[in-house]
Every structure is written in structure tokens, then in C-alpha cells.
Amino acid sequence: MTKTPGQFEPPKPITKAERAARKAFRQVDAGKAMTEHEIAQSAFSSNRERLKAMRQKRETTETPVAAKKAKTKKKVP
């Protein structure tokens, strides 16, 4: 049967084996995606904590005069 413009072919029915295989692959892919997401979140969190510690250390070692100057700066309109 040839297809004419405007017609469509009905979808080919899938077997139980194909359906089960697709389900298994989806589960594996979902597990992989979750693992990648957890790794990315862990890396982000550890980097954020490292930067936070560096900032806090820098703020505590800052001289009081420099801290006072930084706080007293005001914009002149």
C-alpha cells in the first residue's frame, strides 16, 4: 500500500517483549540520570562550602580599619 499526501501509516503494534525491554531501558536510564544529578549536586555543594569557608576566613582575618572603611562608604547622589 502506498502512502498518498495527507495519509498516515498506523503505528506498528509492539510486542510484550519490546514493551518489557523499553521499560527496563527506561529504568536504567533513569537510574543513570539520578546518579549523574547526585554527583553534580555533591560537587556543587562541596564547592559552595569551600568558597564559603574561604570567604569567612578572609572576613575574619580582615583588619578592623579596612572593615570599617568598607562599611562607611556611602554613595553621593
N, CA, C and O atoms as a GROMACS GRO file, in nm:
protein
  308
    1MET      N    1   0.084  -0.118   0.000
    1MET     CA    2   0.000   0.000   0.000
    1MET      C    3   0.089   0.124   0.000
    1MET      O    4   0.178   0.135   0.084
    2THR      N    5   0.067   0.214  -0.090
    2THR     CA    6   0.146   0.336  -0.097
    2THR      C    7   0.074   0.447  -0.023
    2THR      O    8  -0.049   0.453  -0.015
    3LYS      N    9   0.155   0.534   0.029
    3LYS     CA   10   0.102   0.646   0.106
    3LYS      C   11   0.084   0.766   0.014
    3LYS      O   12   0.176   0.802  -0.060
    4THR      N   13  -0.032   0.826   0.017
    4THR     CA   14  -0.056   0.948  -0.060
    4THR      C   15  -0.048   1.067   0.035
    4THR      O   16  -0.065   1.049   0.156
    5PRO      N   17  -0.023   1.186  -0.016
    5PRO     CA   18  -0.015   1.303   0.073
    5PRO      C   19  -0.143   1.318   0.156
    5PRO      O   20  -0.254   1.306   0.105
    6GLY      N   21  -0.123   1.344   0.283
    6GLY     CA   22  -0.237   1.361   0.373
    6GLY      C   23  -0.273   1.235   0.447
    6GLY      O   24  -0.352   1.241   0.541
    7GLN      N   25  -0.218   1.122   0.408
    7GLN     CA   26  -0.246   0.997   0.479
    7GLN      C   27  -0.132   0.967   0.576
    7GLN      O   28  -0.022   1.020   0.563
    8PHE      N   29  -0.160   0.882   0.671
    8PHE     CA   30  -0.057   0.841   0.764
    8PHE      C   31  -0.062   0.690   0.781
    8PHE      O   32  -0.164   0.626   0.757
    9GLU      N   33   0.052   0.636   0.823
    9GLU     CA   34   0.057   0.493   0.849
    9GLU      C   35   0.023   0.470   0.996
    9GLU      O   36   0.074   0.541   1.082
   10PRO      N   37  -0.062   0.374   1.024
   10PRO     CA   38  -0.090   0.347   1.165
   10PRO      C   39   0.036   0.294   1.233
   10PRO      O   40   0.117   0.227   1.169
   11PRO      N   41   0.052   0.322   1.361
   11PRO     CA   42   0.171   0.275   1.431
   11PRO      C   43   0.176   0.123   1.436
   11PRO      O   44   0.074   0.055   1.446
   12LYS      N   45   0.297   0.071   1.428
   12LYS     CA   46   0.317  -0.072   1.433
   12LYS      C   47   0.298  -0.119   1.578
   12LYS      O   48   0.359  -0.063   1.668
   13PRO      N   49   0.214  -0.218   1.601
   13PRO     CA   50   0.193  -0.263   1.738
   13PRO      C   51   0.322  -0.324   1.794
   13PRO      O   52   0.396  -0.393   1.724
   14ILE      N   53   0.348  -0.296   1.924
   14ILE     CA   54   0.469  -0.350   1.985
   14ILE      C   55   0.434  -0.475   2.065
   14ILE      O   56   0.323  -0.489   2.117
   15THR      N   57   0.530  -0.564   2.073
   15THR     CA   58   0.507  -0.690   2.144
   15THR      C   59   0.534  -0.671   2.293
   15THR      O   60   0.587  -0.569   2.336
   16LYS      N   61   0.496  -0.771   2.371
   16LYS     CA   62   0.520  -0.767   2.515
   16LYS      C   63   0.670  -0.762   2.544
   16LYS      O   64   0.713  -0.694   2.637
   17ALA      N   65   0.748  -0.834   2.466
   17ALA     CA   66   0.894  -0.836   2.486
   17ALA      C   67   0.954  -0.698   2.460
   17ALA      O   68   1.040  -0.653   2.536
   18GLU      N   69   0.908  -0.630   2.354
   18GLU     CA   70   0.958  -0.495   2.324
   18GLU      C   71   0.918  -0.398   2.435
   18GLU      O   72   0.997  -0.314   2.476
   19ARG      N   73   0.796  -0.411   2.483
   19ARG     CA   74   0.747  -0.325   2.590
   19ARG      C   75   0.830  -0.345   2.717
   19ARG      O   76   0.867  -0.249   2.784
   20ALA      N   77   0.859  -0.472   2.750
   20ALA     CA   78   0.939  -0.502   2.869
   20ALA      C   79   1.082  -0.449   2.853
   20ALA      O   80   1.140  -0.398   2.949
   21ALA      N   81   1.138  -0.461   2.732
   21ALA     CA   82   1.273  -0.412   2.708
   21ALA      C   83   1.277  -0.260   2.722
   21ALA      O   84   1.370  -0.206   2.782
   22ARG      N   85   1.178  -0.192   2.667
   22ARG     CA   86   1.174  -0.046   2.678
   22ARG      C   87   1.163  -0.003   2.824
   22ARG      O   88   1.228   0.093   2.866
   23LYS      N   89   1.081  -0.075   2.901
   23LYS     CA   90   1.065  -0.043   3.043
   23LYS      C   91   1.198  -0.061   3.117
   23LYS      O   92   1.235   0.023   3.199
   24ALA      N   93   1.268  -0.170   3.089
   24ALA     CA   94   1.397  -0.196   3.154
   24ALA      C   95   1.498  -0.087   3.118
   24ALA      O   96   1.571  -0.039   3.205
   25PHE      N   97   1.504  -0.049   2.990
   25PHE     CA   98   1.597   0.055   2.948
   25PHE      C   99   1.563   0.190   3.012
   25PHE      O  100   1.653   0.266   3.049
   26ARG      N  101   1.433   0.221   3.024
   26ARG     CA  102   1.393   0.346   3.088
   26ARG      C  103   1.438   0.348   3.233
   26ARG      O  104   1.486   0.451   3.282
   27GLN      N  105   1.424   0.235   3.302
   27GLN     CA  106   1.466   0.228   3.442
   27GLN      C  107   1.616   0.248   3.456
   27GLN      O  108   1.662   0.319   3.546
   28VAL      N  109   1.693   0.186   3.367
   28VAL     CA  110   1.838   0.202   3.371
   28VAL      C  111   1.876   0.347   3.342
   28VAL      O  112   1.961   0.404   3.410
   29ASP      N  113   1.813   0.406   3.240
   29ASP     CA  114   1.842   0.545   3.205
   29ASP      C  115   1.805   0.640   3.319
   29ASP      O  116   1.877   0.736   3.347
   30ALA      N  117   1.693   0.613   3.384
   30ALA     CA  118   1.650   0.698   3.496
   30ALA      C  119   1.750   0.686   3.611
   30ALA      O  120   1.784   0.786   3.674
   31GLY      N  121   1.796   0.566   3.638
   31GLY     CA  122   1.894   0.547   3.744
   31GLY      C  123   2.024   0.619   3.714
   31GLY      O  124   2.085   0.680   3.802
   32LYS      N  125   2.066   0.613   3.587
   32LYS     CA  126   2.188   0.681   3.545
   32LYS      C  127   2.173   0.832   3.561
   32LYS      O  128   2.263   0.900   3.609
   33ALA      N  129   2.059   0.883   3.520
   33ALA     CA  130   2.034   1.027   3.529
   33ALA      C  131   2.034   1.073   3.674
   33ALA      O  132   2.090   1.178   3.706
   34MET      N  133   1.973   0.994   3.762
   34MET     CA  134   1.971   1.030   3.904
   34MET      C  135   2.112   1.029   3.962
   34MET      O  136   2.147   1.116   4.042
   35THR      N  137   2.192   0.930   3.924
   35THR     CA  138   2.329   0.922   3.973
   35THR      C  139   2.409   1.044   3.926
   35THR      O  140   2.482   1.104   4.005
   36GLU      N  141   2.395   1.080   3.799
   36GLU     CA  142   2.465   1.198   3.747
   36GLU      C  143   2.420   1.324   3.820
   36GLU      O  144   2.501   1.410   3.851
   37HIS      N  145   2.291   1.334   3.847
   37HIS     CA  146   2.237   1.451   3.917
   37HIS      C  147   2.295   1.458   4.059
   37HIS      O  148   2.334   1.565   4.104
   38GLU      N  149   2.300   1.345   4.128
   38GLU     CA  150   2.353   1.342   4.264
   38GLU      C  151   2.501   1.379   4.266
   38GLU      O  152   2.546   1.449   4.357
   39ILE      N  153   2.577   1.333   4.167
   39ILE     CA  154   2.719   1.367   4.159
   39ILE      C  155   2.735   1.518   4.137
   39ILE      O  156   2.819   1.581   4.201
   40ALA      N  157   2.655   1.574   4.048
   40ALA     CA  158   2.662   1.717   4.021
   40ALA      C  159   2.623   1.798   4.144
   40ALA      O  160   2.688   1.898   4.175
   41GLN      N  161   2.520   1.756   4.214
   41GLN     CA  162   2.477   1.825   4.335
   41GLN      C  163   2.584   1.819   4.443
   41GLN      O  164   2.610   1.918   4.512
   42SER      N  165   2.647   1.704   4.456
   42SER     CA  166   2.754   1.687   4.555
   42SER      C  167   2.871   1.778   4.523
   42SER      O  168   2.926   1.842   4.613
   43ALA      N  169   2.910   1.784   4.397
   43ALA     CA  170   3.021   1.871   4.356
   43ALA      C  171   2.986   2.017   4.381
   43ALA      O  172   3.070   2.093   4.429
   44PHE      N  173   2.864   2.056   4.348
   44PHE     CA  174   2.820   2.193   4.369
   44PHE      C  175   2.823   2.228   4.517
   44PHE      O  176   2.871   2.334   4.556
   45SER      N  177   2.771   2.138   4.600
   45SER     CA  178   2.764   2.162   4.743
   45SER      C  179   2.903   2.173   4.804
   45SER      O  180   2.928   2.263   4.885
   46SER      N  181   2.993   2.083   4.767
   46SER     CA  182   3.128   2.088   4.824
   46SER      C  183   3.201   2.215   4.780
   46SER      O  184   3.275   2.274   4.858
   47ASN      N  185   3.181   2.258   4.656
   47ASN     CA  186   3.243   2.380   4.608
   47ASN      C  187   3.186   2.501   4.682
   47ASN      O  188   3.261   2.592   4.719
   48ARG      N  189   3.056   2.503   4.703
   48ARG     CA  190   2.993   2.614   4.775
   48ARG      C  191   3.046   2.623   4.917
   48ARG      O  192   3.075   2.732   4.966
   49GLU      N  193   3.059   2.507   4.983
   49GLU     CA  194   3.111   2.505   5.120
   49GLU      C  195   3.257   2.552   5.125
   49GLU      O  196   3.297   2.623   5.216
   50ARG      N  197   3.335   2.512   5.026
   50ARG     CA  198   3.476   2.554   5.020
   50ARG      C  199   3.485   2.705   5.003
   50ARG      O  200   3.563   2.771   5.072
   51LEU      N  201   3.405   2.760   4.912
   51LEU     CA  202   3.407   2.904   4.889
   51LEU      C  203   3.356   2.981   5.010
   51LEU      O  204   3.406   3.088   5.042
   52LYS      N  205   3.256   2.926   5.077
   52LYS     CA  206   3.202   2.989   5.198
   52LYS      C  207   3.308   2.995   5.306
   52LYS      O  208   3.323   3.098   5.373
   53ALA      N  209   3.382   2.885   5.325
   53ALA     CA  210   3.489   2.881   5.425
   53ALA      C  211   3.598   2.981   5.391
   53ALA      O  212   3.650   3.048   5.480
   54MET      N  213   3.633   2.991   5.263
   54MET     CA  214   3.736   3.087   5.222
   54MET      C  215   3.690   3.230   5.249
   54MET      O  216   3.768   3.312   5.296
   55ARG      N  217   3.563   3.259   5.221
   55ARG     CA  218   3.510   3.394   5.244
   55ARG      C  219   3.509   3.427   5.393
   55ARG      O  220   3.548   3.537   5.433
   56GLN      N  221   3.464   3.332   5.474
   56GLN     CA  222   3.460   3.356   5.618
   56GLN      C  223   3.600   3.377   5.674
   56GLN      O  224   3.621   3.462   5.760
   57LYS      N  225   3.697   3.299   5.626
   57LYS     CA  226   3.834   3.315   5.672
   57LYS      C  227   3.887   3.452   5.633
   57LYS      O  228   3.953   3.519   5.712
   58ARG      N  229   3.858   3.494   5.510
   58ARG     CA  230   3.902   3.625   5.462
   58ARG      C  231   3.839   3.737   5.544
   58ARG      O  232   3.905   3.836   5.575
   59GLU      N  233   3.711   3.722   5.579
   59GLU     CA  234   3.643   3.825   5.657
   59GLU      C  235   3.696   3.833   5.799
   59GLU      O  236   3.705   3.942   5.855
   60THR      N  237   3.731   3.720   5.858
   60THR     CA  238   3.782   3.722   5.996
   60THR      C  239   3.925   3.772   6.003
   60THR      O  240   3.963   3.831   6.104
   61THR      N  241   4.004   3.752   5.899
   61THR     CA  242   4.143   3.799   5.901
   61THR      C  243   4.155   3.942   5.852
   61THR      O  244   4.264   4.000   5.858
   62GLU      N  245   4.048   4.000   5.803
   62GLU     CA  246   4.049   4.138   5.755
   62GLU      C  247   4.073   4.231   5.873
   62GLU      O  248   4.020   4.209   5.981
   63THR      N  249   4.153   4.336   5.852
   63THR     CA  250   4.182   4.430   5.960
   63THR      C  251   4.057   4.510   5.994
   63THR      O  252   3.978   4.540   5.905
   64PRO      N  253   4.039   4.546   6.119
   64PRO     CA  254   3.919   4.622   6.158
   64PRO      C  255   3.909   4.756   6.086
   64PRO      O  256   3.798   4.801   6.056
   65VAL      N  257   4.021   4.821   6.057
   65VAL     CA  258   4.018   4.950   5.988
   65VAL      C  259   3.965   4.932   5.846
   65VAL      O  260   3.882   5.010   5.800
   66ALA      N  261   4.012   4.829   5.777
   66ALA     CA  262   3.965   4.804   5.642
   66ALA      C  263   3.817   4.768   5.642
   66ALA      O  264   3.743   4.809   5.553
   67ALA      N  265   3.774   4.692   5.741
   67ALA     CA  266   3.633   4.656   5.751
   67ALA      C  267   3.549   4.780   5.778
   67ALA      O  268   3.440   4.794   5.722
   68LYS      N  269   3.599   4.870   5.864
   68LYS     CA  270   3.524   4.990   5.896
   68LYS      C  271   3.513   5.082   5.774
   68LYS      O  272   3.407   5.140   5.750
   69LYS      N  273   3.621   5.094   5.698
   69LYS     CA  274   3.617   5.176   5.577
   69LYS      C  275   3.518   5.120   5.476
   69LYS      O  276   3.446   5.196   5.411
   70ALA      N  277   3.515   4.990   5.463
   70ALA     CA  278   3.425   4.928   5.366
   70ALA      C  279   3.278   4.952   5.404
   70ALA      O  280   3.193   4.968   5.317
   71LYS      N  281   3.252   4.955   5.534
   71LYS     CA  282   3.114   4.973   5.579
   71LYS      C  283   3.068   5.118   5.570
   71LYS      O  284   2.950   5.145   5.549
   72THR      N  285   3.161   5.213   5.587
   72THR     CA  286   3.121   5.352   5.594
   72THR      C  287   3.110   5.420   5.457
   72THR      O  288   3.068   5.536   5.449
   73LYS      N  289   3.148   5.349   5.350
   73LYS     CA  290   3.137   5.411   5.218
   73LYS      C  291   2.990   5.432   5.183
   73LYS      O  292   2.908   5.342   5.194
   74LYS      N  293   2.961   5.554   5.141
   74LYS     CA  294   2.824   5.586   5.101
   74LYS      C  295   2.828   5.649   4.964
   74LYS      O  296   2.922   5.720   4.929
   75LYS      N  297   2.726   5.622   4.887
   75LYS     CA  298   2.715   5.681   4.755
   75LYS      C  299   2.668   5.826   4.768
   75LYS      O  300   2.576   5.857   4.844
   76VAL      N  301   2.731   5.910   4.692
   76VAL     CA  302   2.692   6.051   4.692
   76VAL      C  303   2.606   6.075   4.567
   76VAL      O  304   2.651   6.053   4.455
   77PRO      N  305   2.483   6.122   4.589
   77PRO     CA  306   2.395   6.142   4.472
   77PRO      C  307   2.431   6.263   4.391
   77PRO      O  308   2.365   6.291   4.291
   0.00000   0.00000   0.00000
